[in-house]
Coordinates of N, CA and C in Angstrom, one line a residue:
M1356 N 16.0 -124.1 -9.1 CA 16.2 -124.5 -10.5 C 17.1 -125.8 -10.6
M1357 N 16.7 -126.8 -11.2 CA 17.6 -128.0 -11.4 C 18.1 -128.0 -12.8
L1358 N 19.4 -128.5 -12.9 CA 20.1 -128.5 -14.2 C 20.5 -129.9 -14.4
F1359 N 19.8 -130.7 -15.3 CA 20.2 -132.0 -15.7 C 21.2 -132.0 -16.8
C1360 N 22.4 -132.6 -16.6 CA 23.4 -132.6 -17.6 C 23.7 -133.9 -18.2
L1361 N 23.7 -134.1 -19.5 CA 23.8 -135.3 -20.2 C 25.2 -135.4 -20.9
P1362 N 26.0 -136.4 -20.7 CA 27.4 -136.5 -21.2 C 27.5 -136.7 -22.7
Y1363 N 28.7 -136.5 -23.2 CA 28.9 -136.8 -24.6 C 29.3 -138.3 -24.8
A1364 N 29.4 -138.7 -26.0 CA 29.7 -140.1 -26.3 C 31.0 -140.5 -25.7
G1365 N 31.0 -141.5 -25.0 CA 32.2 -142.0 -24.2 C 32.4 -141.4 -22.9
G1366 N 31.6 -140.4 -22.5 CA 31.7 -139.7 -21.3 C 30.8 -140.2 -20.2
S1367 N 31.0 -139.8 -19.0 CA 30.1 -140.2 -17.9 C 29.7 -139.0 -17.1
E1368 N 28.8 -139.2 -16.1 CA 28.3 -138.0 -15.3 C 29.4 -137.3 -14.7
E1369 N 30.6 -138.0 -14.5 CA 31.7 -137.3 -13.7 C 32.3 -136.1 -14.4
M1370 N 32.1 -136.0 -15.7 CA 32.6 -134.9 -16.5 C 32.0 -133.5 -16.0
Y1371 N 30.8 -133.6 -15.4 CA 30.1 -132.4 -14.9 C 30.3 -132.1 -13.4
F1372 N 31.0 -132.9 -12.7 CA 31.2 -132.7 -11.3 C 31.9 -131.4 -11.0
K1373 N 32.9 -131.0 -11.8 CA 33.6 -129.8 -11.6 C 32.7 -128.5 -11.9
W1374 N 31.6 -128.7 -12.5 CA 30.7 -127.5 -12.7 C 30.1 -126.9 -11.4
E1375 N 30.0 -127.8 -10.4 CA 29.2 -127.4 -9.3 C 29.8 -126.1 -8.6
K1376 N 31.1 -126.0 -8.6 CA 31.7 -124.8 -7.9 C 31.5 -123.5 -8.7
Y1377 N 31.1 -123.6 -10.0 CA 30.9 -122.4 -10.8 C 29.4 -122.0 -10.9
L1378 N 28.5 -123.0 -10.6 CA 27.1 -122.7 -10.8 C 26.6 -121.9 -9.6
H1379 N 25.6 -121.0 -9.9 CA 25.0 -120.2 -8.9 C 24.2 -121.1 -7.9
P1380 N 24.2 -120.6 -6.6 CA 23.5 -121.5 -5.5 C 22.1 -121.8 -5.9
L1381 N 21.4 -121.0 -6.6 CA 20.0 -121.2 -7.0 C 19.9 -122.4 -7.9
I1382 N 21.0 -122.9 -8.5 CA 21.0 -123.9 -9.5 C 21.5 -125.2 -8.9
K1383 N 20.7 -126.3 -8.9 CA 21.1 -127.6 -8.3 C 21.5 -128.5 -9.5
L1384 N 22.8 -128.9 -9.5 CA 23.3 -129.7 -10.6 C 23.0 -131.2 -10.4
Y1385 N 22.5 -131.8 -11.5 CA 22.2 -133.2 -11.6 C 22.8 -133.8 -12.8
P1386 N 24.2 -134.2 -12.7 CA 24.8 -134.9 -13.8 C 24.0 -136.3 -13.9
V1387 N 23.6 -136.6 -15.1 CA 22.8 -137.8 -15.3 C 23.7 -139.0 -15.6
P1388 N 23.6 -140.0 -14.7 CA 24.4 -141.3 -14.9 C 23.8 -142.2 -16.0
L1389 N 24.7 -142.5 -16.9 CA 24.2 -143.4 -18.0 C 24.8 -144.8 -17.7
K1390 N 24.1 -145.8 -18.3 CA 24.5 -147.2 -18.2 C 25.9 -147.5 -18.8
G1391 N 26.6 -148.4 -18.2 CA 27.9 -148.8 -18.8 C 29.1 -148.0 -18.5
R1392 N 28.9 -146.9 -17.7 CA 30.0 -146.1 -17.3 C 29.7 -145.4 -16.0
G1393 N 30.8 -144.8 -15.4 CA 30.6 -144.1 -14.1 C 30.2 -145.1 -13.1
K1394 N 29.2 -144.6 -12.2 CA 28.8 -145.5 -11.1 C 27.9 -146.6 -11.6
R1395 N 27.5 -146.6 -12.9 CA 26.7 -147.7 -13.5 C 27.5 -148.5 -14.5
F1396 N 28.8 -148.6 -14.3 CA 29.7 -149.3 -15.2 C 29.3 -150.7 -15.4
N1397 N 28.7 -151.3 -14.3 CA 28.4 -152.8 -14.4 C 27.0 -153.1 -15.0
E1398 N 26.4 -152.0 -15.5 CA 25.1 -152.3 -16.2 C 25.3 -152.4 -17.7
A1399 N 24.4 -153.2 -18.3 CA 24.5 -153.4 -19.8 C 24.3 -152.1 -20.6
F1400 N 25.0 -152.0 -21.7 CA 24.9 -150.9 -22.6 C 23.5 -150.7 -23.2
Y1401 N 23.1 -149.6 -23.6 CA 21.8 -149.3 -24.3 C 21.8 -150.0 -25.6
E1402 N 20.7 -150.4 -26.0 CA 20.5 -151.1 -27.3 C 20.2 -150.0 -28.4
S1403 N 19.7 -148.9 -27.9 CA 19.3 -147.8 -28.9 C 19.3 -146.5 -28.2
L1404 N 19.2 -145.4 -29.0 CA 19.1 -144.1 -28.4 C 17.7 -144.0 -27.6
E1405 N 16.7 -144.6 -28.1 CA 15.4 -144.6 -27.5 C 15.5 -145.3 -26.1
D1406 N 16.2 -146.3 -26.1 CA 16.4 -147.0 -24.8 C 17.1 -146.1 -23.8
A1407 N 18.1 -145.3 -24.2 CA 18.8 -144.4 -23.4 C 17.9 -143.3 -22.9
V1408 N 17.0 -142.8 -23.8 CA 16.1 -141.7 -23.4 C 15.1 -142.2 -22.4
D1409 N 14.6 -143.4 -22.6 CA 13.6 -144.0 -21.6 C 14.3 -144.1 -20.2
D1410 N 15.6 -144.5 -20.2 CA 16.3 -144.6 -18.9 C 16.5 -143.3 -18.3
I1411 N 16.9 -142.3 -19.0 CA 17.1 -140.9 -18.5 C 15.8 -140.3 -18.0
F1412 N 14.7 -140.6 -18.7 CA 13.4 -140.1 -18.2 C 13.1 -140.7 -16.9
E1413 N 13.4 -142.0 -16.7 CA 13.1 -142.6 -15.4 C 13.9 -141.9 -14.3
F1414 N 15.1 -141.5 -14.6 CA 16.0 -140.8 -13.6 C 15.4 -139.5 -13.2
I1415 N 14.9 -138.7 -14.1 CA 14.5 -137.3 -13.9 C 13.0 -137.3 -13.4
D1416 N 12.2 -138.3 -13.7 CA 10.7 -138.2 -13.6 C 10.3 -137.8 -12.2
S1417 N 10.9 -138.4 -11.2 CA 10.4 -138.2 -9.9 C 10.9 -136.8 -9.3
K1418 N 11.8 -136.1 -10.1 CA 12.4 -134.9 -9.6 C 11.7 -133.7 -10.3
I1419 N 11.2 -133.8 -11.5 CA 10.8 -132.6 -12.2 C 9.4 -132.1 -11.8
S1420 N 8.7 -132.8 -11.0 CA 7.5 -132.4 -10.5 C 7.6 -131.4 -9.3
D1421 N 8.8 -131.4 -8.7 CA 9.0 -130.6 -7.5 C 9.5 -129.1 -7.8
D1422 N 10.2 -128.9 -8.9 CA 10.9 -127.7 -9.1 C 11.0 -127.5 -10.6
D1423 N 11.3 -126.2 -11.0 CA 11.6 -125.9 -12.4 C 13.0 -126.5 -12.7
Y1424 N 13.2 -126.8 -14.0 CA 14.5 -127.4 -14.4 C 14.8 -127.0 -15.8
A1425 N 16.2 -127.3 -16.1 CA 16.7 -127.1 -17.4 C 17.5 -128.4 -17.8
I1426 N 17.8 -128.5 -19.0 CA 18.6 -129.7 -19.5 C 19.8 -129.2 -20.4
Y1427 N 20.9 -129.8 -20.1 CA 22.1 -129.5 -20.9 C 22.6 -130.8 -21.5
G1428 N 23.0 -130.7 -22.8 CA 23.6 -131.9 -23.4 C 24.7 -131.5 -24.3
H1429 N 25.8 -132.2 -24.3 CA 26.9 -132.0 -25.3 C 27.1 -133.2 -26.2
N1430 N 27.3 -133.0 -27.5 CA 27.5 -134.0 -28.4 C 26.3 -135.0 -28.4
M1431 N 26.6 -136.3 -28.1 CA 25.5 -137.2 -27.9 C 24.4 -136.7 -26.9
G1432 N 24.9 -136.0 -25.9 CA 24.0 -135.5 -24.9 C 23.0 -134.5 -25.5
G1433 N 23.4 -133.8 -26.5 CA 22.5 -132.8 -27.2 C 21.4 -133.5 -27.9
L1434 N 21.7 -134.6 -28.6 CA 20.7 -135.4 -29.2 C 19.7 -136.0 -28.2
L1435 N 20.3 -136.5 -27.1 CA 19.5 -137.1 -26.0 C 18.6 -136.1 -25.4
A1436 N 19.1 -134.8 -25.3 CA 18.2 -133.8 -24.7 C 17.0 -133.5 -25.6
Y1437 N 17.3 -133.5 -27.0 CA 16.2 -133.2 -27.9 C 15.1 -134.3 -27.8
E1438 N 15.5 -135.6 -27.8 CA 14.6 -136.7 -27.8 C 13.9 -136.7 -26.4
L1439 N 14.6 -136.4 -25.3 CA 14.1 -136.4 -24.0 C 13.0 -135.4 -23.8
Y1440 N 13.1 -134.2 -24.5 CA 12.1 -133.2 -24.5 C 10.7 -133.8 -24.9
Y1441 N 10.8 -134.5 -26.0 CA 9.5 -135.1 -26.6 C 9.0 -136.3 -25.8
K1442 N 9.9 -137.0 -25.1 CA 9.5 -138.0 -24.2 C 8.7 -137.4 -23.0
I1443 N 9.2 -136.3 -22.5 CA 8.6 -135.5 -21.4 C 7.2 -135.1 -21.8
M1444 N 7.1 -134.5 -23.1 CA 5.8 -134.1 -23.6 C 4.9 -135.3 -23.8
D1445 N 5.3 -136.4 -24.3 CA 4.5 -137.6 -24.5 C 3.9 -138.0 -23.1
K1446 N 4.7 -137.9 -22.1 CA 4.2 -138.4 -20.8 C 3.5 -137.2 -20.0
N1447 N 3.3 -136.1 -20.6 CA 2.5 -135.0 -20.0 C 3.1 -134.5 -18.7
R1448 N 4.4 -134.5 -18.7 CA 5.2 -133.9 -17.6 C 5.4 -132.4 -17.9
K1449 N 5.8 -131.7 -16.8 CA 6.2 -130.3 -16.9 C 7.5 -130.2 -17.8
V1450 N 7.4 -129.3 -18.8 CA 8.5 -129.1 -19.7 C 9.6 -128.3 -19.1
P1451 N 10.8 -128.4 -19.6 CA 11.9 -127.7 -19.0 C 11.8 -126.2 -19.3
K1452 N 12.4 -125.3 -18.5 CA 12.4 -123.9 -18.7 C 13.4 -123.5 -19.8
H1453 N 14.4 -124.4 -19.9 CA 15.5 -124.1 -20.9 C 16.2 -125.3 -21.3
I1454 N 16.6 -125.4 -22.6 CA 17.5 -126.4 -23.1 C 18.7 -125.9 -23.6
F1455 N 19.8 -126.4 -23.2 CA 21.2 -126.1 -23.7 C 21.7 -127.2 -24.5
I1456 N 22.1 -126.9 -25.7 CA 22.7 -127.9 -26.6 C 24.0 -127.5 -27.1
S1457 N 25.0 -128.3 -26.9 CA 26.3 -127.9 -27.4 C 26.9 -129.0 -28.3
G1458 N 27.7 -128.7 -29.3 CA 28.4 -129.6 -30.1 C 27.6 -130.7 -30.8
H1459 N 26.4 -130.3 -31.2 CA 25.6 -131.3 -31.9 C 24.7 -130.6 -32.9
K1460 N 24.8 -131.0 -34.3 CA 24.0 -130.4 -35.3 C 22.6 -130.8 -35.1
A1461 N 21.7 -130.0 -35.8 CA 20.3 -130.3 -35.7 C 20.0 -131.7 -36.1
P1462 N 18.9 -132.3 -35.5 CA 18.7 -133.7 -35.7 C 18.3 -134.2 -37.1
N1463 N 17.8 -133.3 -37.9 CA 17.4 -133.7 -39.3 C 18.6 -133.9 -40.1
I1464 N 19.8 -133.3 -39.8 CA 21.0 -133.6 -40.5 C 22.0 -134.4 -39.7
A1465 N 21.6 -134.9 -38.6 CA 22.5 -135.6 -37.7 C 22.9 -136.9 -38.3
N1466 N 22.1 -137.5 -39.2 CA 22.5 -138.8 -39.7 C 23.3 -138.7 -40.9
D1467 N 23.7 -137.5 -41.3 CA 24.6 -137.2 -42.4 C 26.0 -137.3 -41.9
R1468 N 26.4 -138.5 -41.4 CA 27.7 -138.7 -40.8 C 28.2 -140.1 -41.3
E1469 N 29.6 -140.2 -41.2 CA 30.2 -141.4 -41.5 C 29.9 -142.5 -40.4
K1470 N 29.6 -143.7 -40.8 CA 29.4 -144.8 -39.8 C 30.7 -145.4 -39.4
I1471 N 31.0 -145.3 -38.2 CA 32.3 -145.8 -37.8 C 32.3 -146.9 -36.7
H1472 N 31.1 -147.2 -36.1 CA 31.0 -148.1 -35.0 C 31.3 -149.5 -35.3
T1473 N 31.3 -149.9 -36.6 CA 31.5 -151.3 -37.1 C 33.0 -151.5 -37.5
L1474 N 33.8 -150.4 -37.4 CA 35.2 -150.5 -37.8 C 36.0 -151.4 -36.8
S1475 N 37.1 -151.8 -37.2 CA 38.1 -152.6 -36.3 C 38.5 -151.6 -35.2
D1476 N 39.0 -152.2 -34.1 CA 39.5 -151.4 -33.0 C 40.5 -150.3 -33.4
D1477 N 41.5 -150.7 -34.2 CA 42.5 -149.8 -34.7 C 41.9 -148.7 -35.5
E1478 N 41.1 -149.0 -36.5 CA 40.4 -148.0 -37.4 C 39.5 -147.1 -36.6
F1479 N 38.8 -147.7 -35.7 CA 37.8 -146.9 -34.9 C 38.6 -146.0 -34.0
L1480 N 39.6 -146.4 -33.3 CA 40.4 -145.6 -32.5 C 41.0 -144.4 -33.3
K1481 N 41.5 -144.7 -34.4 CA 42.0 -143.6 -35.3 C 41.0 -142.5 -35.6
K1482 N 39.8 -142.9 -35.8 CA 38.7 -142.0 -36.1 C 38.4 -141.1 -34.8
I1483 N 38.3 -141.8 -33.6 CA 38.1 -141.1 -32.4 C 39.2 -140.1 -32.1
I1484 N 40.5 -140.5 -32.4 CA 41.5 -139.5 -32.1 C 41.4 -138.3 -33.1
E1485 N 41.0 -138.5 -34.3 CA 40.8 -137.4 -35.2 C 39.7 -136.5 -34.7
Y1486 N 38.6 -137.0 -34.1 CA 37.6 -136.2 -33.5 C 38.0 -135.4 -32.3
G1487 N 39.1 -135.8 -31.7 CA 39.6 -135.2 -30.5 C 38.9 -135.8 -29.2
G1488 N 38.3 -136.9 -29.3 CA 37.5 -137.5 -28.2 C 38.2 -138.3 -27.3
I1489 N 39.6 -138.3 -27.3 CA 40.3 -139.2 -26.4 C 41.6 -138.5 -26.1
N1490 N 42.1 -138.5 -24.8 CA 43.3 -137.8 -24.4 C 44.5 -138.8 -24.5
D1491 N 45.7 -138.2 -24.4 CA 46.9 -138.9 -24.6 C 47.1 -140.0 -23.4
E1492 N 46.6 -139.7 -22.3 CA 46.7 -140.6 -21.2 C 45.9 -141.9 -21.5
A1493 N 44.7 -141.8 -22.0 CA 44.0 -143.0 -22.4 C 44.6 -143.8 -23.5
I1494 N 45.2 -143.1 -24.5 CA 45.9 -143.7 -25.6 C 47.0 -144.5 -25.2
E1495 N 47.8 -144.0 -24.2 CA 49.0 -144.6 -23.7 C 48.7 -145.7 -22.7
N1496 N 47.6 -145.7 -22.1 CA 47.3 -146.6 -21.0 C 46.4 -147.7 -21.6
G1497 N 47.0 -148.9 -21.8 CA 46.3 -150.0 -22.4 C 45.1 -150.4 -21.7
E1498 N 45.1 -150.5 -20.3 CA 44.0 -150.9 -19.5 C 42.9 -149.9 -19.6
L1499 N 43.2 -148.6 -19.5 CA 42.2 -147.6 -19.6 C 41.6 -147.6 -21.0
L1500 N 42.3 -147.8 -22.0 CA 41.8 -147.8 -23.4 C 40.9 -149.0 -23.6
E1501 N 41.3 -150.1 -23.0 CA 40.4 -151.3 -23.1 C 39.1 -151.2 -22.5
G1502 N 39.0 -150.4 -21.4 CA 37.7 -150.1 -20.8 C 36.9 -149.1 -21.5
F1503 N 37.6 -148.1 -22.1 CA 36.9 -147.0 -22.8 C 36.3 -147.3 -24.1
L1504 N 37.0 -148.1 -24.9 CA 36.6 -148.4 -26.3 C 35.2 -149.0 -26.4
P1505 N 34.9 -150.0 -25.6 CA 33.5 -150.6 -25.7 C 32.4 -149.5 -25.4
I1506 N 32.7 -148.6 -24.5 CA 31.7 -147.6 -24.1 C 31.4 -146.7 -25.3
I1507 N 32.5 -146.1 -25.9 CA 32.3 -145.1 -26.9 C 31.8 -145.8 -28.2
R1508 N 32.3 -147.0 -28.4 CA 31.8 -147.7 -29.6 C 30.3 -147.9 -29.5
N1509 N 29.8 -148.3 -28.4 CA 28.3 -148.5 -28.2 C 27.6 -147.1 -28.4
D1510 N 28.2 -146.1 -27.8 CA 27.6 -144.8 -27.9 C 27.5 -144.4 -29.4
F1511 N 28.5 -144.6 -30.2 CA 28.5 -144.3 -31.6 C 27.5 -145.2 -32.3
K1512 N 27.3 -146.5 -31.8 CA 26.3 -147.4 -32.5 C 24.9 -146.8 -32.3
I1513 N 24.6 -146.3 -31.1 CA 23.2 -145.9 -30.9 C 22.9 -144.5 -31.6
I1514 N 24.0 -143.7 -31.7 CA 23.9 -142.4 -32.4 C 23.7 -142.7 -33.9
E1515 N 24.6 -143.6 -34.5 CA 24.6 -143.8 -35.9 C 23.4 -144.6 -36.4
N1516 N 22.7 -145.3 -35.5 CA 21.5 -146.0 -35.8 C 20.2 -145.3 -35.5
Y1517 N 20.4 -144.0 -35.0 CA 19.3 -143.1 -34.6 C 18.4 -142.8 -35.9
N1518 N 17.1 -143.0 -35.7 CA 16.2 -142.7 -36.8 C 15.4 -141.4 -36.4
Y1519 N 15.7 -140.4 -37.2 CA 15.1 -139.1 -37.0 C 13.6 -139.1 -37.4
I1520 N 12.8 -138.6 -36.5 CA 11.3 -138.5 -36.8 C 10.9 -137.1 -36.7
K1521 N 10.4 -136.5 -37.7 CA 10.0 -135.1 -37.7 C 8.7 -135.0 -36.9
R1522 N 8.7 -134.0 -36.0 CA 7.5 -133.7 -35.1 C 6.9 -132.3 -35.6
E1523 N 5.6 -132.3 -35.5 CA 4.9 -131.1 -35.9 C 5.1 -130.0 -34.9
D1524 N 5.1 -130.4 -33.6 CA 5.2 -129.4 -32.5 C 6.7 -129.1 -32.3
K1525 N 7.0 -127.8 -32.3 CA 8.4 -127.4 -32.0 C 8.6 -127.3 -30.5
I1526 N 9.9 -127.2 -30.2 CA 10.3 -127.1 -28.8 C 9.8 -125.8 -28.1
N1527 N 9.0 -126.0 -27.1 CA 8.2 -124.8 -26.5 C 8.9 -124.3 -25.2
C1528 N 10.2 -124.1 -25.4 CA 11.0 -123.4 -24.3 C 12.2 -122.8 -25.0
N1529 N 12.9 -121.9 -24.3 CA 14.0 -121.2 -24.9 C 15.2 -122.2 -25.1
I1530 N 16.0 -122.0 -26.1 CA 17.1 -122.8 -26.4 C 18.4 -122.0 -26.5
T1531 N 19.4 -122.5 -25.9 CA 20.7 -121.9 -26.1 C 21.7 -122.9 -26.6
L1532 N 22.4 -122.5 -27.7 CA 23.4 -123.4 -28.3 C 24.8 -122.9 -28.0
F1533 N 25.7 -123.9 -27.9 CA 27.1 -123.6 -27.7 C 27.9 -124.3 -28.8
T1534 N 28.9 -123.7 -29.4 CA 29.7 -124.3 -30.4 C 31.1 -123.9 -30.3
G1535 N 32.1 -124.6 -30.8 CA 33.5 -124.2 -30.9 C 33.9 -123.7 -32.2
D1536 N 34.8 -122.7 -32.2 CA 35.2 -122.1 -33.5 C 36.0 -123.0 -34.4
E1537 N 36.5 -124.1 -33.8 CA 37.3 -125.1 -34.5 C 36.6 -126.4 -34.6
D1538 N 35.4 -126.4 -34.3 CA 34.6 -127.7 -34.3 C 34.4 -128.2 -35.7
F1539 N 34.4 -129.5 -36.0 CA 34.1 -130.0 -37.3 C 32.5 -129.8 -37.6
I1540 N 31.7 -129.6 -36.6 CA 30.4 -129.3 -36.8 C 30.3 -127.7 -37.0
T1541 N 29.8 -127.3 -38.1 CA 29.8 -125.9 -38.6 C 28.8 -125.1 -37.8
F1542 N 29.0 -123.8 -37.8 CA 28.0 -122.9 -37.3 C 26.7 -123.0 -38.0
H1543 N 26.7 -123.2 -39.3 CA 25.4 -123.4 -40.1 C 24.7 -124.6 -39.7
E1544 N 25.4 -125.7 -39.4 CA 24.8 -126.9 -39.0 C 24.1 -126.8 -37.6
M1545 N 24.8 -126.0 -36.7 CA 24.3 -125.7 -35.5 C 23.0 -124.8 -35.5
I1546 N 23.1 -123.8 -36.3 CA 22.0 -122.8 -36.4 C 20.7 -123.4 -37.0
E1547 N 20.8 -124.6 -37.6 CA 19.7 -125.3 -38.1 C 18.6 -125.6 -37.0
W1548 N 19.2 -125.6 -35.8 CA 18.3 -125.8 -34.6 C 17.2 -124.8 -34.5
E1549 N 17.3 -123.6 -35.2 CA 16.3 -122.6 -35.2 C 15.0 -123.1 -35.8
N1550 N 15.1 -124.1 -36.6 CA 13.9 -124.7 -37.2 C 13.1 -125.5 -36.2
Y1551 N 13.6 -125.8 -35.0 CA 13.0 -126.6 -34.0 C 12.5 -125.8 -32.8
A1552 N 12.8 -124.5 -32.8 CA 12.5 -123.6 -31.7 C 11.2 -122.8 -31.9
N1553 N 10.3 -122.9 -30.9 CA 9.1 -122.2 -30.9 C 9.2 -120.8 -30.1
K1554 N 10.3 -120.8 -29.4 CA 10.6 -119.6 -28.6 C 12.0 -119.0 -28.9
D1555 N 12.6 -118.4 -28.0 CA 13.9 -117.7 -28.3 C 15.0 -118.7 -28.4
L1556 N 15.9 -118.5 -29.4 CA 17.1 -119.3 -29.6 C 18.3 -118.4 -29.8
R1557 N 19.4 -118.7 -29.0 CA 20.6 -118.0 -29.1 C 21.8 -118.9 -29.2
I1558 N 22.9 -118.5 -29.8 CA 24.0 -119.3 -30.0 C 25.3 -118.6 -29.5
H1559 N 26.2 -119.3 -28.8 CA 27.4 -118.7 -28.3 C 28.6 -119.6 -28.8
T1560 N 29.6 -118.9 -29.3 CA 30.8 -119.6 -29.9 C 32.0 -119.4 -28.9
F1561 N 32.7 -120.5 -28.7 CA 33.8 -120.5 -27.8 C 35.1 -120.9 -28.6
N1562 N 36.2 -120.7 -28.1 CA 37.5 -121.1 -28.7 C 37.6 -122.6 -28.4
G1563 N 37.9 -123.3 -29.5 CA 38.2 -124.8 -29.2 C 37.6 -125.7 -30.3
N1564 N 38.0 -126.9 -30.2 CA 37.4 -127.9 -31.2 C 36.1 -128.5 -30.7
H1565 N 35.9 -129.7 -31.1 CA 34.6 -130.3 -30.7 C 34.4 -130.5 -29.2
F1566 N 35.5 -130.5 -28.5 CA 35.4 -130.7 -27.0 C 35.8 -129.4 -26.3
F1567 N 35.4 -128.3 -26.9 CA 35.6 -127.0 -26.3 C 35.0 -126.9 -24.9
I1568 N 34.0 -127.7 -24.6 CA 33.3 -127.8 -23.3 C 34.3 -127.9 -22.2
N1569 N 35.4 -128.7 -22.4 CA 36.3 -129.0 -21.4 C 37.2 -127.9 -21.0
N1570 N 37.4 -127.0 -21.9 CA 38.3 -125.8 -21.7 C 37.6 -124.5 -21.5
N1571 N 36.3 -124.5 -21.4 CA 35.5 -123.3 -21.3 C 34.4 -123.5 -20.2
I1572 N 34.7 -124.1 -19.1 CA 33.7 -124.4 -18.1 C 33.2 -123.1 -17.5
E1573 N 34.1 -122.2 -17.2 CA 33.7 -120.9 -16.5 C 32.8 -120.1 -17.5
G1574 N 33.2 -120.0 -18.7 CA 32.4 -119.3 -19.7 C 31.0 -119.8 -19.9
I1575 N 30.9 -121.2 -20.1 CA 29.7 -121.9 -20.3 C 28.8 -121.7 -19.1
T1576 N 29.3 -122.0 -17.9 CA 28.5 -121.9 -16.7 C 28.0 -120.5 -16.3
S1577 N 28.9 -119.5 -16.7 CA 28.5 -118.1 -16.5 C 27.2 -117.8 -17.3
I1578 N 27.2 -118.3 -18.6 CA 26.0 -118.0 -19.4 C 24.8 -118.8 -18.8
I1579 N 25.0 -120.0 -18.4 CA 23.9 -120.8 -17.8 C 23.4 -120.1 -16.6
N1580 N 24.4 -119.6 -15.7 CA 23.9 -118.8 -14.5 C 23.1 -117.7 -14.8
N1581 N 23.5 -116.9 -15.8 CA 22.7 -115.7 -16.1 C 21.3 -116.0 -16.6
I1582 N 21.2 -117.0 -17.5 CA 20.0 -117.4 -18.0 C 19.0 -118.0 -16.9
L1583 N 19.5 -118.9 -16.1 CA 18.7 -119.6 -15.2 C 18.4 -118.8 -14.0
K1584 N 19.2 -117.9 -13.6 CA 18.9 -116.9 -12.5 C 17.8 -116.1 -13.0
N1585 N 17.8 -115.6 -14.2 CA 16.7 -114.7 -14.7 C 15.4 -115.5 -14.8
E1586 N 15.5 -116.8 -15.2 CA 14.3 -117.6 -15.3 C 13.7 -117.8 -13.9
S1587 N 14.6 -118.0 -12.9 CA 14.1 -118.2 -11.5 C 13.4 -117.0 -11.0
I1588 N 14.1 -115.8 -11.3 CA 13.5 -114.5 -10.8 C 12.2 -114.2 -11.4
C1589 N 12.1 -114.5 -12.7 CA 10.8 -114.3 -13.4 C 9.7 -115.1 -12.9
N1590 N 10.1 -116.4 -12.6 CA 9.1 -117.3 -12.1 C 8.6 -116.9 -10.7
A1591 N 9.5 -116.3 -9.9 CA 9.2 -115.9 -8.5 C 8.2 -114.7 -8.6
V1592 N 8.5 -113.8 -9.6 CA 7.7 -112.6 -9.7 C 6.3 -113.0 -10.2
N1593 N 6.3 -113.9 -11.1 CA 4.9 -114.4 -11.6 C 4.2 -115.1 -10.5
Y1594 N 4.9 -115.8 -9.7 CA 4.2 -116.6 -8.6 C 3.5 -115.6 -7.6
F1595 N 4.2 -114.5 -7.3 CA 3.6 -113.6 -6.4 C 2.8 -112.4 -7.0
T1596 N 2.5 -112.5 -8.2 CA 1.7 -111.5 -8.9 C 0.2 -112.0 -8.8
F1597 N -0.6 -111.1 -8.3 CA -2.1 -111.4 -8.1 C -2.9 -110.6 -9.0

């Protein structure tokens, strides 16, 4: 079972590297590298969320025909996971066994947000600090901050310019949601995802703010392990049933 992980706004694939030691051996971790950061720092930023989804699809397309897989996305990654599912459907590829979405409200209400990507650097940084999306080290390190701000500003641009399109077909795989009990995204905004689920949907709440993912790695990966191990076992049983 493969697990493709999509980063939050301003993040890179590196945020998931530490997950590997917690994931079950049956699960192969694939942190997805996005343009403009991580090992792709020298590539131009995405022009739109659709542009990002097309790029992510190219990354996973050659892999998903070989094995079952799941998708995890936090914050921006959750919205990318949603749109990626429909890209996979449009291309008639094998759909994921499971989608994990954390820290992102349902897409129909996702545009009910303040537009901040056009603010000045000082105002924009103030908003990012309020969201909890930057640590003290980055704030105090001018060089680090200079490299970080263009990345997260562009991520906010493609999120804030996202155009929601209602689909008639719901997501035809199980969905698990993760949220923080101090997140500015409310439980009710998260549970709106049930309107997109054609199968089972469950939600887990962790201690923490919007970036609870960083302080709850063992808890999150434990849930993922239990779900994907069961998916793998069920698939094996089905495969050998005549």
